[in-house]
Short mmCIF file of C-alpha atoms in Angstrom, two decimals:
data_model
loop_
_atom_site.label_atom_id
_atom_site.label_comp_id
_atom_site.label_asym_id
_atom_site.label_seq_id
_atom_site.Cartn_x
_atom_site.Cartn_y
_atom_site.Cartn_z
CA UNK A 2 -12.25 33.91 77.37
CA UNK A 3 -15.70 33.28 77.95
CA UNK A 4 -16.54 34.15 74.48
CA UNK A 5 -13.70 31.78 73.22
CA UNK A 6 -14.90 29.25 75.60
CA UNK A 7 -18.67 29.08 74.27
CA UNK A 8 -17.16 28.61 70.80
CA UNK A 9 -16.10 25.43 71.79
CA UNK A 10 -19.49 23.44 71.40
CA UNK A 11 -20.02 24.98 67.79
CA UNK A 12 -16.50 23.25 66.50
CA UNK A 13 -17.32 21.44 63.81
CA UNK A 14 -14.44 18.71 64.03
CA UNK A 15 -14.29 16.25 67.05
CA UNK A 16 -11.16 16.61 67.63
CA UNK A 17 -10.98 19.75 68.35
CA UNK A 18 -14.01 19.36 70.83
CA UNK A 19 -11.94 16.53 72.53
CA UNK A 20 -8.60 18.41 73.00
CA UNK A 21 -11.08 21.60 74.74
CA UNK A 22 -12.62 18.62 77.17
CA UNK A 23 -8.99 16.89 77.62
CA UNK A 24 -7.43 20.24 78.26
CA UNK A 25 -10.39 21.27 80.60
CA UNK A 26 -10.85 18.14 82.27
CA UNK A 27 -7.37 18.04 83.24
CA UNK A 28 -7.01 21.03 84.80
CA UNK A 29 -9.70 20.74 86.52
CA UNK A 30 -8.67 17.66 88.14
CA UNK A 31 -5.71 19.12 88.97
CA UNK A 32 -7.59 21.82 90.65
CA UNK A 33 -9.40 19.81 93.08
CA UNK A 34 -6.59 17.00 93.36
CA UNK A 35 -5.24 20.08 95.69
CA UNK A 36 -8.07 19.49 97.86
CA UNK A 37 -8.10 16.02 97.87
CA UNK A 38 -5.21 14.70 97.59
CA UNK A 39 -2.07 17.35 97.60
CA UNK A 40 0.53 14.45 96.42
CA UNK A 41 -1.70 13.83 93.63
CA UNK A 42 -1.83 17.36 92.45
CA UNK A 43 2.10 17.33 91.99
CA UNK A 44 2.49 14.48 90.36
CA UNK A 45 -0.73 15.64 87.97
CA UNK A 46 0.97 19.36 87.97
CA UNK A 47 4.44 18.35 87.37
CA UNK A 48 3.10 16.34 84.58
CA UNK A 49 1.45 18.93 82.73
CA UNK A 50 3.76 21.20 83.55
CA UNK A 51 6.57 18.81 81.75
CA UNK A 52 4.68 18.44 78.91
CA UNK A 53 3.80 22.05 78.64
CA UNK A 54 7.58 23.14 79.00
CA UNK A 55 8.80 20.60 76.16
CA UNK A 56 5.78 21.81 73.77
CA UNK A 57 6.82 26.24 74.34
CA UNK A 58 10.98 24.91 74.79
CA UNK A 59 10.32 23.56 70.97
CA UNK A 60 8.26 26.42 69.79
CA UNK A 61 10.11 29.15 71.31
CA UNK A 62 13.47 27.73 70.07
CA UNK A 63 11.30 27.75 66.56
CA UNK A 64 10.65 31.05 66.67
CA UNK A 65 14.19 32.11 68.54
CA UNK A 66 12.29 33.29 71.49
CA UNK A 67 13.85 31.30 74.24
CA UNK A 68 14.00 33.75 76.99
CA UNK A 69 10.08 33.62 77.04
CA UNK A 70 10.41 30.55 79.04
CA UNK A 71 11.81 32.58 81.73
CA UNK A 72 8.28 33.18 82.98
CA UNK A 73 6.87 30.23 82.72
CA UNK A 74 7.49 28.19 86.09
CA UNK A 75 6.08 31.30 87.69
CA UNK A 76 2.93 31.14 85.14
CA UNK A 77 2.12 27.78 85.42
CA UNK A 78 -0.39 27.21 87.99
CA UNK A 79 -2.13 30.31 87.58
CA UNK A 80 -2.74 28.94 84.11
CA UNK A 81 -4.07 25.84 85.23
CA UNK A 82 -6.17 27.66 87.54
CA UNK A 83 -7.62 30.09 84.73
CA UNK A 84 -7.93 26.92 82.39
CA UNK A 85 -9.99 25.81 84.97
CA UNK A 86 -12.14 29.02 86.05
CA UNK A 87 -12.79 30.31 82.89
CA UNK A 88 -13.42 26.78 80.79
CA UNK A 89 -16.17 26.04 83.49
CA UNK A 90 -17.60 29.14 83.61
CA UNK A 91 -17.80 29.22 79.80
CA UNK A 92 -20.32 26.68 80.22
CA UNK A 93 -22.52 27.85 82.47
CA UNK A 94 -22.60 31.10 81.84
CA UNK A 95 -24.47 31.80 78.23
CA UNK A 96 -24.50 35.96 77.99
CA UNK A 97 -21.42 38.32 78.52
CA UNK A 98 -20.29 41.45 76.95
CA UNK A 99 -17.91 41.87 74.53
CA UNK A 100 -16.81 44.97 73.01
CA UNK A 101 -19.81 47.13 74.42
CA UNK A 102 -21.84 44.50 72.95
CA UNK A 103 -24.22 41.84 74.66
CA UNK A 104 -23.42 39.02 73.67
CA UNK A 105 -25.49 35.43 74.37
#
């Protein structure tokens, strides 16, 4: 993920740079909303968490893979935790490995 992360700055179109810092940005928030203000991180988490269920409820209907969904109430704030971790540490840190390679 880091490698995916440190990607981001080398997208060409804006938009897609925007949606990384929107998507980022808002977990984040909702990350240290716990700390702050634990009302506030509901209402932020049950937000995303609405939005994120409609988007995968339309997909995985799409692609008849309903049942999928099953998992996701369970998934969802370790995702906005790992949104969080590894989008922030994919900009500070600049070299990983990758495939037995070093990567910067």
């Amino acid at each position: 993920r880091l490698r995916w992360g440190g990607k981001a700055s080398q997208y060409r179109e804006w938009q897609l740079k925007a949606i990384a810092v929107i998507v980022l940005s808002f977990c984040l928030a909702i990350v240290l909303s716990l700390l702050i203000c634990p009302l506030a991180f509901l209402i932020a988490l049950a937000l995303k968490s609405a939005a994120d269920y409609r988007l995968l409820k339309s997909f995985g209907r799409f692609f008849r893979r309903e049942s999928l969904l099953s998992a996701f109430w369970k998934a969802q704030l370790w995702h906005v935790l790992y949104i969080a971790l590894s989008g922030t540490a994919s900009v500070f840190v600049k070299r990983y490995k990758w495939k037995g390679r070093k990567l910067r």
